[in-house]
Coordinates of C-alpha atoms in Angstrom, one line a residue:
Chain O
M1 CA 7.4 22.3 22.3
E2 CA 10.3 24.6 21.6
G3 CA 12.0 24.7 18.7
D4 CA 9.3 22.2 16.1
A5 CA 8.2 25.4 15.2
E6 CA 6.5 24.3 12.4
L7 CA 4.7 21.1 13.4
Q8 CA 3.5 23.7 16.3
D9 CA 1.9 25.9 12.9
L10 CA 0.0 22.4 11.7
Y11 CA -2.2 21.5 15.5
R12 CA -1.6 23.9 16.9
E13 CA -3.4 23.9 20.9
V14 CA -7.3 25.1 19.2
L15 CA -6.9 22.2 17.1
L16 CA -6.1 20.0 19.5
D17 CA -8.8 21.2 22.5
Y18 CA -11.5 20.9 19.6
F19 CA -9.7 17.2 18.9
R20 CA -10.4 16.6 23.4
S21 CA -14.2 18.2 23.7
T22 CA -16.8 16.9 23.4
R23 CA -18.8 19.1 23.3
H24 CA -19.6 19.2 19.5
R25 CA -19.9 15.2 19.6
G26 CA -22.5 12.6 20.2
R27 CA -26.1 13.1 17.6
V28 CA -28.9 15.4 17.6
A29 CA -32.1 13.1 19.1
S30 CA -34.8 14.2 15.3
P31 CA -32.2 14.9 13.3
D32 CA -32.8 16.9 10.4
I33 CA -30.6 16.2 8.2
E34 CA -28.1 13.1 9.3
S35 CA -24.8 13.1 6.5
Q36 CA -21.8 10.3 7.3
G37 CA -18.6 11.6 5.6
I38 CA -15.7 8.2 5.1
N39 CA -12.6 9.0 3.5
P40 CA -12.0 5.9 2.4
L41 CA -8.4 6.9 2.4
C42 CA -7.4 6.8 5.1
G43 CA -11.5 5.2 7.1
D44 CA -11.7 8.7 8.7
E45 CA -15.9 9.0 8.9
V46 CA -18.0 11.7 10.1
V47 CA -20.9 11.9 11.0
L48 CA -23.2 14.7 10.9
T49 CA -26.9 15.2 12.0
V50 CA -28.2 17.9 12.1
S51 CA -32.1 19.3 13.6
V52 CA -33.6 22.2 11.0
R53 CA -35.7 24.5 12.3
G54 CA -37.3 27.3 9.8
G55 CA -34.3 27.1 8.1
V56 CA -32.6 27.1 10.9
V57 CA -29.5 24.5 12.1
E58 CA -30.8 24.2 15.6
D59 CA -28.3 22.1 16.7
C60 CA -25.8 19.8 14.7
K61 CA -23.1 17.3 16.3
I62 CA -20.7 15.1 14.9
D63 CA -20.5 11.3 15.5
G64 CA -17.3 9.2 13.9
H65 CA -13.7 8.9 14.3
G66 CA -10.6 9.7 12.7
C67 CA -7.0 12.4 13.7
V68 CA -6.6 15.3 15.2
I69 CA -7.2 17.5 11.9
S70 CA -10.1 15.5 10.5
Q71 CA -12.5 15.9 13.6
S72 CA -11.9 18.8 14.5
S73 CA -12.2 20.6 11.9
A74 CA -15.3 18.7 12.1
A75 CA -15.9 20.5 15.4
M76 CA -15.2 24.1 13.9
M77 CA -17.3 23.5 12.1
S78 CA -20.5 22.3 14.2
E79 CA -19.6 25.7 16.0
A80 CA -19.7 27.8 13.4
V81 CA -23.0 26.9 11.0
K82 CA -25.2 26.6 14.8
G83 CA -27.2 29.6 14.2
Q84 CA -26.9 29.3 10.3
T85 CA -30.0 29.0 8.1
L86 CA -29.3 26.4 5.6
E87 CA -28.0 28.7 2.8
E88 CA -25.9 30.5 5.1
A89 CA -23.9 27.1 5.9
S90 CA -23.4 26.3 3.0
K91 CA -21.7 29.7 1.9
L92 CA -19.1 29.0 4.6
A93 CA -18.4 25.6 3.8
E94 CA -17.8 26.6 0.4
G95 CA -15.7 30.0 1.6
F96 CA -13.9 28.1 3.8
K97 CA -13.6 24.9 0.9
R98 CA -12.5 28.0 -1.3
A99 CA -9.6 28.9 1.3
M100 CA -8.6 25.0 2.8
L101 CA -7.4 25.1 -1.9
G102 CA -5.8 28.0 -1.7
Q103 CA -8.0 29.7 -3.6
S104 CA -9.2 32.5 -1.9
S105 CA -7.0 33.6 1.9
F106 CA -7.9 32.6 5.6
D107 CA -8.2 36.8 6.0
D108 CA -10.4 36.7 4.2
L109 CA -13.5 34.3 6.6
P110 CA -15.7 35.9 8.1
D111 CA -15.7 36.3 11.8
V112 CA -17.8 33.3 12.3
L113 CA -15.0 31.3 11.3
D114 CA -11.6 32.9 13.2
E115 CA -11.6 29.5 14.8
A116 CA -11.6 27.9 11.5
R117 CA -8.5 30.1 10.6
A118 CA -6.3 27.5 12.7
L119 CA -6.5 24.9 10.1
E120 CA -4.5 27.3 8.0
G121 CA -1.5 25.2 8.6
V122 CA -2.6 22.3 6.9
Q123 CA -2.4 23.5 3.5
K124 CA 1.2 22.9 3.8
Y125 CA 0.7 19.5 4.7
P126 CA -1.6 18.7 0.7
A127 CA -2.1 14.9 1.9
R128 CA -4.1 16.3 4.8
I129 CA -6.2 18.9 3.3
K130 CA -8.9 16.1 2.5
C131 CA -9.3 15.1 6.3
A132 CA -9.8 19.4 6.5
L133 CA -12.7 19.0 4.6
L134 CA -13.9 16.2 5.1
S135 CA -16.6 17.5 7.4
W136 CA -17.8 20.1 4.9
N137 CA -18.0 18.3 2.6
T138 CA -20.6 15.6 4.1
L139 CA -22.2 19.1 6.1
L140 CA -22.3 20.2 2.3
L141 CA -24.2 17.4 0.3
G142 CA -26.0 17.0 4.0
V143 CA -28.1 19.6 3.5
R144 CA -27.9 20.0 -1.5
S145 CA -29.7 16.6 -0.5
H146 CA -32.2 18.5 1.9
K147 CA -33.6 19.9 -0.1
E148 CA -34.4 17.5 -2.2
G149 CA -35.5 15.8 0.0
K150 CA -33.6 14.1 1.2
K151 CA -32.9 12.4 5.1
E152 CA -30.0 10.3 5.4
V153 CA -26.9 10.6 2.7
Q154 CA -23.2 9.7 2.4
Y155 CA -20.2 10.7 1.1
Q156 CA -17.3 10.0 -0.1
E157 CA -13.7 11.3 -0.3
K158 CA -12.8 10.6 -3.7
Chain K
M1 CA 30.5 -11.4 -2.3
L2 CA 31.1 -7.8 -1.1
K3 CA 31.8 -7.3 1.6
F4 CA 28.6 -5.5 3.8
D5 CA 28.9 -1.9 4.5
V6 CA 25.8 0.6 4.7
S7 CA 27.6 3.5 4.5
K8 CA 29.5 2.4 1.4
I9 CA 26.2 0.9 0.1
R10 CA 24.1 4.6 1.0
E11 CA 25.8 6.1 -1.4
D12 CA 25.5 3.9 -3.8
F13 CA 22.3 5.0 -3.4
P14 CA 22.0 8.7 -4.3
I15 CA 17.9 9.9 -2.9
L16 CA 19.1 8.9 0.6
G17 CA 21.1 11.6 0.2
R18 CA 18.2 14.1 0.2
K19 CA 16.9 16.6 2.8
I20 CA 12.6 16.9 3.8
R21 CA 11.8 19.1 4.7
G22 CA 14.9 19.8 6.2
K23 CA 16.0 16.8 8.0
N24 CA 18.4 13.9 6.4
L25 CA 15.2 11.2 5.2
V26 CA 14.4 8.5 6.3
Y27 CA 13.0 6.2 4.4
F28 CA 11.7 3.4 6.0
D29 CA 8.3 3.3 3.3
N30 CA 10.3 0.1 1.8
A31 CA 7.1 -2.4 0.7
S32 CA 6.0 1.4 -0.7
T33 CA 8.6 0.9 -3.6
S34 CA 12.2 0.6 -2.5
Q35 CA 14.9 3.5 -3.6
K36 CA 17.0 2.4 -6.9
P37 CA 20.8 2.3 -6.9
K38 CA 22.5 4.3 -9.2
A39 CA 23.9 1.3 -11.0
V40 CA 19.7 0.8 -12.3
L41 CA 19.7 4.8 -13.6
E42 CA 22.4 4.5 -15.2
A43 CA 21.4 1.5 -16.7
L44 CA 17.9 2.6 -17.8
Q45 CA 19.4 5.6 -19.1
R46 CA 22.1 3.9 -21.2
Y47 CA 19.4 2.2 -22.7
Y48 CA 17.8 5.8 -23.8
A49 CA 21.4 6.8 -25.2
E50 CA 22.2 4.4 -26.7
T51 CA 19.6 0.8 -27.6
N52 CA 16.9 2.5 -27.7
A53 CA 14.6 0.7 -30.7
N54 CA 11.5 -1.5 -30.6
V55 CA 11.7 -5.0 -30.3
H56 CA 10.8 -8.4 -31.4
R57 CA 10.8 -6.3 -34.8
G58 CA 13.2 -4.5 -36.2
I59 CA 15.6 -6.2 -38.6
H60 CA 18.8 -3.6 -38.2
A61 CA 20.8 -3.8 -35.3
L62 CA 19.6 -1.4 -32.8
S63 CA 16.4 -3.6 -32.5
Q64 CA 17.7 -7.0 -32.3
Q65 CA 20.2 -5.4 -29.3
A66 CA 17.4 -4.0 -27.9
T67 CA 15.5 -7.6 -28.5
D68 CA 18.8 -9.3 -27.1
Q69 CA 18.9 -7.5 -24.2
C70 CA 15.5 -7.8 -23.3
E71 CA 15.7 -11.6 -23.4
A72 CA 19.4 -11.6 -21.1
V73 CA 17.3 -10.1 -18.6
R74 CA 14.2 -12.2 -19.1
A75 CA 16.7 -15.9 -19.3
Q76 CA 18.7 -13.2 -15.8
T77 CA 15.9 -13.1 -13.6
A78 CA 14.8 -17.1 -14.7
R79 CA 18.1 -17.8 -12.6
F80 CA 16.7 -16.0 -10.1
L81 CA 13.6 -17.4 -8.9
H82 CA 15.8 -20.9 -9.8
A83 CA 12.8 -21.3 -12.6
S84 CA 14.2 -23.9 -15.5
G85 CA 13.3 -21.7 -18.6
P86 CA 12.6 -17.9 -19.9
E87 CA 10.0 -19.6 -21.0
Q88 CA 8.4 -18.3 -18.3
I89 CA 8.8 -15.8 -17.0
V90 CA 6.3 -13.1 -18.3
F91 CA 7.3 -9.8 -18.0
T92 CA 3.4 -7.9 -17.1
R93 CA 3.7 -3.6 -15.3
N94 CA 3.3 -5.2 -12.0
A95 CA 2.5 -8.1 -9.5
T96 CA -1.0 -6.7 -9.8
E97 CA -1.1 -6.7 -13.3
A98 CA 0.0 -10.7 -12.5
I99 CA -2.8 -11.4 -10.6
N100 CA -5.5 -10.0 -12.9
L101 CA -3.7 -12.1 -16.1
V102 CA -3.8 -15.8 -14.2
A103 CA -7.6 -14.9 -13.4
Y104 CA -8.2 -13.4 -16.4
A105 CA -6.1 -16.0 -18.9
W106 CA -6.6 -19.0 -16.4
G107 CA -9.5 -17.7 -14.5
R108 CA -11.8 -17.6 -17.0
K109 CA -11.0 -20.6 -18.8
F110 CA -10.7 -23.5 -16.7
L111 CA -12.8 -22.0 -13.4
K112 CA -17.0 -23.4 -13.0
A113 CA -20.0 -22.5 -10.9
G114 CA -19.3 -24.6 -7.4
D115 CA -15.4 -23.9 -7.5
E116 CA -13.6 -22.7 -5.4
I117 CA -10.5 -20.5 -4.0
L118 CA -9.0 -20.2 -1.9
L119 CA -7.6 -16.9 -0.3
T120 CA -6.2 -15.4 3.4
G121 CA -7.4 -13.0 5.9
M122 CA -4.0 -10.6 5.3
E123 CA -4.2 -10.0 1.3
H124 CA -3.6 -7.3 -0.3
H125 CA -6.3 -5.7 -2.3
S126 CA -4.5 -7.1 -5.6
N127 CA -4.4 -10.8 -4.4
I128 CA -8.4 -10.3 -3.9
V129 CA -10.5 -8.0 -6.1
P130 CA -9.5 -9.9 -9.2
W131 CA -10.1 -13.6 -7.6
Q132 CA -14.0 -11.7 -6.8
I133 CA -14.3 -10.2 -10.3
L134 CA -13.2 -13.7 -11.9
A135 CA -15.9 -15.8 -9.5
Q136 CA -18.5 -13.1 -9.3
E137 CA -18.6 -14.3 -13.0
K138 CA -18.3 -17.8 -12.7
G139 CA -20.1 -17.7 -9.7
S140 CA -17.3 -19.3 -7.8
Q141 CA -17.0 -18.7 -3.8
L142 CA -13.8 -17.8 -2.4
K143 CA -12.9 -18.6 1.1
F144 CA -10.3 -16.2 3.2
A145 CA -8.3 -18.8 5.5
P146 CA -9.0 -17.8 9.3
I147 CA -5.5 -15.1 10.9
L148 CA -5.3 -15.7 14.7
E149 CA -4.3 -12.4 17.2
D150 CA -0.4 -12.9 16.1
G151 CA -0.8 -11.7 13.0
C152 CA -0.4 -15.4 12.0
L153 CA -2.4 -17.9 9.7
D154 CA -4.6 -19.9 11.4
L155 CA -2.9 -23.9 9.6
E156 CA -6.0 -26.0 11.5
G157 CA -8.7 -23.6 10.0
L158 CA -6.8 -23.1 6.6
K159 CA -7.0 -27.2 6.0
T160 CA -10.5 -27.2 6.8
L161 CA -11.4 -25.3 4.0
L162 CA -9.2 -26.8 1.5
T163 CA -10.8 -29.0 0.1
P164 CA -12.2 -31.4 -3.1
R165 CA -14.1 -27.6 -4.4
T166 CA -10.5 -26.1 -4.4
K167 CA -9.4 -25.0 -7.9
L168 CA -7.2 -22.8 -6.5
F169 CA -5.0 -21.2 -3.7
A170 CA -3.4 -18.3 -3.5
F171 CA -1.4 -16.4 -1.1
T172 CA 0.7 -13.5 -0.3
A173 CA 4.7 -15.1 1.0
M174 CA 5.2 -12.0 3.4
N175 CA 2.0 -10.1 3.7
N176 CA 2.4 -6.3 3.2
A177 CA 1.0 -4.8 6.1
F178 CA 2.6 -6.6 9.6
G179 CA 5.5 -8.3 7.2
T180 CA 4.1 -12.3 8.5
I181 CA 6.3 -14.5 7.2
N182 CA 4.1 -17.5 6.0
P183 CA 5.5 -20.9 6.2
V184 CA 5.8 -20.9 1.8
A185 CA 6.9 -24.6 1.7
E186 CA 4.2 -25.8 3.8
L187 CA 0.5 -24.3 2.6
L188 CA 2.0 -24.8 -1.2
G189 CA 2.4 -28.1 0.5
L190 CA -0.3 -28.7 1.9
A191 CA -2.1 -27.5 -1.6
R192 CA -0.4 -29.8 -3.3
E193 CA -1.6 -33.0 -2.0
Q194 CA -5.2 -32.0 -2.8
G195 CA -4.7 -31.1 -6.1
V196 CA -4.5 -27.6 -5.6
L197 CA -3.4 -25.0 -7.8
T198 CA -1.2 -22.2 -6.7
L199 CA -0.2 -18.7 -6.6
V200 CA 2.3 -16.9 -4.6
D201 CA 2.3 -13.8 -4.3
A202 CA 6.0 -12.6 -3.5
A203 CA 6.3 -9.2 -3.5
Q204 CA 6.8 -8.4 0.1
W205 CA 9.1 -12.0 -0.5
T206 CA 11.3 -11.3 -3.5
P207 CA 13.9 -7.7 -2.9
H208 CA 14.0 -9.4 0.6
L209 CA 14.9 -13.5 0.7
R210 CA 16.3 -15.9 -2.1
T211 CA 13.1 -17.3 -4.0
D212 CA 13.2 -20.9 -5.2
V213 CA 9.7 -22.0 -7.4
A214 CA 12.0 -24.9 -8.1
A215 CA 12.0 -26.0 -4.0
W216 CA 8.8 -24.7 -3.8
D217 CA 7.2 -25.7 -6.4
C218 CA 4.6 -23.5 -6.5
D219 CA 2.5 -23.4 -9.7
F220 CA 2.4 -19.4 -10.9
L221 CA 4.5 -17.0 -8.5
V222 CA 4.6 -13.2 -8.7
F223 CA 5.7 -9.6 -8.3
S224 CA 7.6 -6.5 -8.6
A225 CA 10.2 -5.2 -10.1
H226 CA 10.1 -2.0 -8.3
K227 CA 9.8 -3.2 -4.3
M228 CA 13.4 -4.2 -5.2
L229 CA 15.3 -1.8 -6.5
G230 CA 13.9 -1.2 -10.6
P231 CA 11.8 1.0 -12.2
T232 CA 7.9 1.1 -11.4
G233 CA 5.9 0.0 -14.2
L234 CA 7.2 -4.0 -14.8
G235 CA 5.9 -6.7 -13.3
V236 CA 6.8 -10.1 -13.5
L237 CA 4.8 -13.5 -13.7
Y238 CA 6.4 -17.0 -12.9
G239 CA 4.3 -19.5 -14.5
K240 CA 4.5 -23.7 -14.5
K241 CA 5.6 -24.5 -19.4
K242 CA 2.5 -26.0 -18.8
L243 CA -0.2 -24.3 -16.5
L244 CA 1.1 -20.8 -19.1
E245 CA 0.6 -23.4 -22.6
S246 CA -2.4 -24.2 -22.0
M247 CA -3.8 -20.8 -21.7
D248 CA -5.8 -18.1 -23.2
P249 CA -4.4 -15.0 -24.1
F250 CA -4.7 -12.1 -22.2
L251 CA -4.7 -8.9 -23.9
G252 CA -5.0 -9.2 -27.7
G253 CA -2.3 -6.9 -29.9
G254 CA 0.8 -7.0 -31.1
D255 CA 4.1 -9.0 -30.5
M256 CA 1.6 -12.0 -28.7
I257 CA 0.3 -13.4 -32.2
R258 CA 1.4 -15.5 -34.3
E259 CA -1.0 -14.5 -37.6
V260 CA -3.6 -11.7 -38.2
H261 CA -6.9 -13.5 -40.4
L262 CA -9.9 -10.9 -40.2
S263 CA -11.4 -13.6 -39.5
H264 CA -9.7 -14.8 -36.5
S265 CA -5.7 -14.8 -35.3
T266 CA -3.3 -17.4 -34.1
Y267 CA -1.4 -16.6 -31.0
N268 CA 2.1 -16.8 -30.2
E269 CA 3.9 -18.9 -27.9
I270 CA 4.5 -18.2 -24.2
P271 CA 5.5 -16.2 -23.0
Y272 CA 4.5 -13.6 -25.0
K273 CA 0.9 -14.7 -26.0
F274 CA 0.7 -12.6 -22.4
E275 CA 2.7 -9.7 -23.2
A276 CA 0.6 -7.5 -26.2
G277 CA 2.0 -4.7 -26.9
T278 CA 5.8 -2.8 -27.1
P279 CA 6.9 -4.0 -23.5
H280 CA 9.1 -2.1 -20.9
I281 CA 12.0 -2.3 -22.4
G282 CA 14.4 0.5 -20.9
G283 CA 12.9 -0.6 -16.9
I284 CA 13.4 -4.2 -18.0
V285 CA 16.7 -3.3 -18.6
A286 CA 17.5 -1.4 -15.9
F287 CA 15.8 -4.5 -13.9
G288 CA 18.0 -6.5 -15.1
A289 CA 20.7 -3.9 -13.6
A290 CA 18.5 -4.7 -9.9
L291 CA 18.8 -7.9 -9.4
E292 CA 23.0 -8.0 -10.6
Y293 CA 23.4 -5.5 -7.9
L294 CA 21.4 -7.4 -4.6
S295 CA 23.1 -10.5 -6.0
R296 CA 26.5 -8.5 -5.6
L297 CA 24.9 -7.9 -2.0
G298 CA 23.9 -11.8 -1.4
W299 CA 20.6 -13.6 0.1
E300 CA 22.4 -14.0 3.5
A301 CA 23.3 -11.0 3.3
I302 CA 20.7 -8.9 3.4
D303 CA 19.1 -11.5 5.3
R304 CA 21.7 -10.7 8.5
H305 CA 21.2 -6.9 8.1
E306 CA 17.4 -6.4 7.5
R307 CA 17.1 -9.5 10.7
G308 CA 19.2 -7.1 13.1
L309 CA 16.9 -3.8 11.5
T310 CA 14.1 -5.4 12.6
R311 CA 15.0 -6.7 16.0
Y312 CA 17.3 -3.7 17.1
A313 CA 13.4 -1.5 15.8
M314 CA 11.4 -4.6 17.3
D315 CA 13.0 -4.4 21.1
A316 CA 12.8 -0.2 20.9
L317 CA 8.9 0.4 20.9
S318 CA 8.5 -2.4 22.6
Q319 CA 9.7 -0.6 25.4
E320 CA 7.2 2.3 24.4
K321 CA 4.1 1.7 26.7
E322 CA 1.4 3.2 24.9
L323 CA 2.8 1.8 21.3
R324 CA 0.9 -1.4 20.2
I325 CA 3.3 -3.2 17.3
Y326 CA 1.1 -6.2 15.2
G327 CA 2.0 -8.8 14.0
P328 CA 4.3 -12.3 15.2
S329 CA 5.9 -11.2 18.0
Q330 CA 9.0 -14.0 17.0
P331 CA 11.6 -12.1 15.2
E332 CA 12.0 -14.9 12.9
R333 CA 8.2 -15.2 11.7
R334 CA 8.8 -11.6 10.5
G335 CA 10.4 -9.9 8.0
G336 CA 11.9 -5.0 7.6
I337 CA 8.4 -4.5 8.8
L338 CA 6.7 -3.2 11.5
S339 CA 3.4 -1.8 12.1
F340 CA 1.9 0.2 15.4
N341 CA -0.5 2.4 16.9
L342 CA -0.3 5.2 19.5
E343 CA -2.6 4.5 21.2
G344 CA -5.0 7.7 21.2
V345 CA -3.0 8.9 18.3
H346 CA -4.7 8.2 14.6
A347 CA -1.7 6.7 12.5
H348 CA -2.5 9.6 10.5
D349 CA -0.9 12.3 12.9
V350 CA 1.3 10.4 14.1
G351 CA 2.8 9.6 10.1
T352 CA 3.2 13.8 9.5
I353 CA 5.0 14.0 13.1
L354 CA 7.5 12.2 11.6
D355 CA 7.4 12.9 8.0
T356 CA 8.3 16.9 9.8
E357 CA 11.9 15.2 10.7
G358 CA 12.2 13.4 7.8
V359 CA 10.8 9.3 8.7
A360 CA 8.9 8.0 5.7
V361 CA 6.3 5.4 6.9
R362 CA 3.0 4.8 5.7
A363 CA 0.3 4.8 7.8
G364 CA -3.2 4.0 6.8
H365 CA -5.2 0.4 5.7
H366 CA -2.0 -0.8 3.5
C367 CA -4.3 -2.0 1.4
C368 CA -5.2 -5.0 3.6
Q369 CA -8.7 -3.6 4.4
P370 CA -10.2 -7.1 5.2
L371 CA -6.2 -7.6 7.7
M372 CA -7.5 -3.6 8.9
R373 CA -10.4 -4.9 10.6
R374 CA -9.4 -8.1 11.5
F375 CA -7.9 -5.5 14.0
K376 CA -10.1 -3.5 15.1
T377 CA -7.9 -1.0 13.6
S378 CA -8.9 1.6 10.6
G379 CA -5.0 1.8 9.4
T380 CA -1.6 1.4 11.2
V381 CA 2.0 3.1 10.8
R382 CA 4.3 1.2 9.4
A383 CA 7.8 1.3 9.7
S384 CA 9.2 -1.0 6.6
F385 CA 13.7 -1.3 5.9
Y386 CA 15.4 -2.2 3.3
F387 CA 19.7 -3.4 3.2
Y388 CA 20.8 0.5 4.0
N389 CA 18.7 1.0 5.9
T390 CA 20.8 1.9 9.2
V391 CA 20.5 1.8 13.5
D392 CA 21.2 5.1 13.6
E393 CA 17.9 5.8 11.7
V394 CA 15.8 3.8 13.6
D395 CA 17.1 6.0 16.2
V396 CA 16.3 9.1 15.0
M397 CA 12.1 7.2 14.2
L398 CA 11.8 5.9 18.5
R399 CA 13.5 9.8 18.5
A400 CA 10.5 10.6 15.8
I401 CA 7.3 9.1 17.7
R402 CA 8.6 10.2 21.7
K403 CA 7.9 13.4 20.6
V404 CA 4.4 12.3 18.9
K405 CA 4.3 11.2 22.7
E406 CA 4.6 14.6 23.6
F407 CA 2.6 16.5 21.8
F408 CA -0.2 14.9 22.1
K409 CA 0.5 14.0 26.0
V410 CA -0.4 9.7 25.4
K411 CA -0.6 8.2 28.5
V412 CA -1.5 4.6 29.9
P413 CA -5.4 4.5 31.2

């Protein structure tokens, strides 16, 4: 649609593609990390299942339901962390969070987060930033708990 | 009574002239809080500029004037509710605090293990959680009257839950998520037959419809000032005199006491027994201006205008194929609230796109998670009207909804 620059900037086509795509959806067969993230404010839910081999994310799938922002962000995340070590994956999540919260620039994000840059438009809608961060916070908690030997965890957005 | 001229009325509300993201504000979030007319803002300003002092204490003239103004609004509130006297009006922070007051001051004194409190499946969290806390402490049970598919109460189901064990029936007069209007008089009658005390959550009712506690004969009624043109931070508890007198205090402190000794205290008479500390004096005074504004408009005119709007919006929205409206289909069974979802689109995405068009709606669970679960949704989009809204504004929302559909290419499966 023309004349809706603002809307186009928020819901960029790539977001809608990720939202509709089923590539990353589902659960991995025998997960080493199972982390469920909930935003009680809106009921959005992301269930993250990750298989880890030799400290590297072998597969990462997302399940759950929610808005375009939370679900596309989760899909992008699952794509970005595949093949990364758990440390790298956490670093990516921290970097993305900082950019989203305006503490660093989206331009400085590593190439593997190229697609996730499409979420930059969310910054203009502060009420929606939590939607974009839900899956990344869920990942961070999942990895942290994995190190402590816990497999299943639940994250609640405050 | 004034002629009901919406464009003239809108001039009384400065905020309605605001632009949001370059578009005219269309404020459809009135069930959350209403906007305030100049008369209320001026009353607040005038109070602080001319009369500010603490109440019920000073021997000086200002304190006396502030006290008089406060007490005048208490009497005005009693008249507005058709209560028999101002001592039945307790000022609180909001409707939520008023419910908590009853749960604390009545519940902790009179409820026993095995007793039951009856609620409904469409209550706001504020009319659930205080009772849960009380029931846990007392070993009493909460029961919930079931909700039918059309969002109305299942009266037959409700009747079976009113038993000799039921001590209190607390229910909403108008549901905040779907706008369902409950048959308040009938529900109160059912409870009375069983000798059950009643609390009416009138937070969504009092801004829109004439309230008459004498005709209803309810035991308690609560509402918030900010949903009916008044300032935030002020709520009201109405209670029958004998009941209020029989209850223990709520918060302890100044104003609620008669005498304080180091070993014990004696308490003030009602309503002051329940009003510890300095109240929201400015807010109370400004609420008087809100009540006056509403009574000048007249409840009939307000109701007629809002019903017209709701009917228009419902007719228009029901033409949209991929859109589900929640709640009663007959306009007379609902207030000016329309709750809906677009198939395949999350309520928050709809809310954000409406916001880019300047349309302020609420998207989410509306503090009614049990009701959302009953209808198997995590949330809805809610447009809620007040008397200053117009048909043109409904059209703006409709165009925005079509835009959402186009944007997300909603298709009938």
